[in-house]
PDB file of C-alpha atoms in Angstrom:
ATOM      1  CA  UNK H   1    -200.412 134.544 -35.529  1.00 50.00           C
ATOM      2  CA  UNK H   2    -198.617 132.519 -37.232  1.00 57.00           C
ATOM      3  CA  UNK H   3    -195.176 134.308 -36.538  1.00 56.00           C
ATOM      4  CA  UNK H   4    -195.416 134.343 -32.805  1.00 56.00           C
ATOM      5  CA  UNK H   5    -196.058 130.549 -33.603  1.00 58.00           C
ATOM      6  CA  UNK H   6    -193.120 130.243 -35.083  1.00 61.00           C
ATOM      7  CA  UNK H   7    -190.642 132.126 -32.759  1.00 63.00           C
ATOM      8  CA  UNK H   8    -192.285 130.067 -29.520  1.00 63.00           C
ATOM      9  CA  UNK H   9    -191.580 126.715 -31.629  1.00 66.00           C
ATOM     10  CA  UNK H  10    -187.857 128.285 -31.986  1.00 70.00           C
ATOM     11  CA  UNK H  11    -187.501 128.768 -28.791  1.00 68.00           C
ATOM     12  CA  UNK H  12    -189.095 125.362 -27.479  1.00 69.00           C
ATOM     13  CA  UNK H  13    -186.388 123.859 -29.758  1.00 73.00           C
ATOM     14  CA  UNK H  14    -183.434 125.653 -27.750  1.00 76.00           C
ATOM     15  CA  UNK H  15    -184.698 125.110 -24.234  1.00 77.00           C
ATOM     16  CA  UNK H  16    -184.541 121.487 -25.434  1.00 77.00           C
ATOM     17  CA  UNK H  17    -180.979 121.338 -26.915  1.00 80.00           C
ATOM     18  CA  UNK H  18    -179.902 123.663 -23.771  1.00 80.00           C
ATOM     19  CA  UNK H  19    -181.358 121.115 -21.177  1.00 81.00           C
ATOM     20  CA  UNK H  20    -180.079 118.118 -23.170  1.00 81.00           C
ATOM     21  CA  UNK H  21    -176.787 119.820 -23.241  1.00 84.00           C
ATOM     22  CA  UNK H  22    -176.547 120.900 -19.776  1.00 82.00           C
ATOM     23  CA  UNK H  23    -177.314 117.396 -18.385  1.00 83.00           C
ATOM     24  CA  UNK H  24    -174.469 115.578 -21.049  1.00 85.00           C
ATOM     25  CA  UNK H  25    -172.091 118.276 -19.227  1.00 85.00           C
ATOM     26  CA  UNK H  26    -173.023 117.713 -15.880  1.00 84.00           C
ATOM     27  CA  UNK H  27    -172.269 114.091 -16.768  1.00 84.00           C
ATOM     28  CA  UNK H  28    -168.935 114.538 -17.967  1.00 84.00           C
ATOM     29  CA  UNK H  29    -168.039 116.881 -15.166  1.00 82.00           C
ATOM     30  CA  UNK H  30    -169.004 114.379 -12.651  1.00 81.00           C
ATOM     31  CA  UNK H  31    -167.240 111.438 -14.351  1.00 82.00           C
ATOM     32  CA  UNK H  32    -164.217 113.539 -14.532  1.00 80.00           C
ATOM     33  CA  UNK H  33    -164.559 114.342 -11.060  1.00 79.00           C
ATOM     34  CA  UNK H  34    -165.002 110.799 -10.158  1.00 79.00           C
ATOM     35  CA  UNK H  35    -162.084 109.339 -12.584  1.00 79.00           C
ATOM     36  CA  UNK H  36    -159.594 111.886 -10.881  1.00 79.00           C
ATOM     37  CA  UNK H  37    -159.847 110.856  -7.746  1.00 76.00           C
ATOM     38  CA  UNK H  38    -160.147 106.942  -8.301  1.00 79.00           C
ATOM     39  CA  UNK H  39    -156.748 107.582 -10.139  1.00 81.00           C
ATOM     40  CA  UNK H  40    -155.793 109.591  -7.260  1.00 77.00           C
ATOM     41  CA  UNK H  41    -154.585 113.191  -8.985  1.00 71.00           C
ATOM     42  CA  UNK H  42    -158.123 114.694  -7.697  1.00 67.00           C
ATOM     43  CA  UNK H  43    -157.240 117.495  -5.279  1.00 70.00           C
ATOM     44  CA  UNK H  44    -160.064 118.713  -2.867  1.00 68.00           C
ATOM     45  CA  UNK H  45    -160.604 121.979  -5.141  1.00 63.00           C
ATOM     46  CA  UNK H  46    -161.702 120.307  -8.236  1.00 66.00           C
ATOM     47  CA  UNK H  47    -164.183 117.979  -6.291  1.00 71.00           C
ATOM     48  CA  UNK H  48    -166.134 120.527  -5.180  1.00 77.00           C
ATOM     49  CA  UNK H  49    -166.050 122.748  -7.715  1.00 79.00           C
ATOM     50  CA  UNK H  50    -166.789 120.405 -10.226  1.00 78.00           C
ATOM     51  CA  UNK H  51    -169.963 119.044  -8.107  1.00 80.00           C
ATOM     52  CA  UNK H  52    -170.997 122.970  -7.539  1.00 82.00           C
ATOM     53  CA  UNK H  53    -170.804 123.095 -11.607  1.00 84.00           C
ATOM     54  CA  UNK H  54    -172.934 120.039 -12.027  1.00 84.00           C
ATOM     55  CA  UNK H  55    -175.200 121.006  -9.939  1.00 85.00           C
ATOM     56  CA  UNK H  56    -175.758 124.226 -11.716  1.00 87.00           C
ATOM     57  CA  UNK H  57    -175.724 123.014 -14.764  1.00 85.00           C
ATOM     58  CA  UNK H  58    -178.741 120.104 -13.836  1.00 85.00           C
ATOM     59  CA  UNK H  59    -180.566 123.099 -12.815  1.00 86.00           C
ATOM     60  CA  UNK H  60    -180.147 124.885 -16.131  1.00 84.00           C
ATOM     61  CA  UNK H  61    -181.334 121.932 -17.217  1.00 84.00           C
ATOM     62  CA  UNK H  62    -184.197 121.334 -15.272  1.00 83.00           C
ATOM     63  CA  UNK H  63    -184.951 124.703 -15.789  1.00 81.00           C
ATOM     64  CA  UNK H  64    -185.254 124.252 -19.676  1.00 79.00           C
ATOM     65  CA  UNK H  65    -186.429 121.039 -19.670  1.00 77.00           C
ATOM     66  CA  UNK H  66    -189.579 122.222 -22.022  1.00 72.00           C
ATOM     67  CA  UNK H  67    -191.362 118.872 -21.109  1.00 75.00           C
ATOM     68  CA  UNK H  68    -191.229 120.085 -17.339  1.00 68.00           C
ATOM     69  CA  UNK H  69    -194.862 121.235 -16.025  1.00 62.00           C
TER      70      UNK H  69
END
């Protein structure tokens, strides 16, 4: 069914973008948390929260990675 194939292609493209943006977001959060500690402005809550959010984003990226088997 051509319509079904086209719809699955759209889902595949969305998964690729979701995976990519979650990876970028996790990297940015980790870098900001690290930079705040290096500068001396980091607090425990932000560091722990940033790491937890980064892990969640990386998990979402892994789940939505269309190349994963």
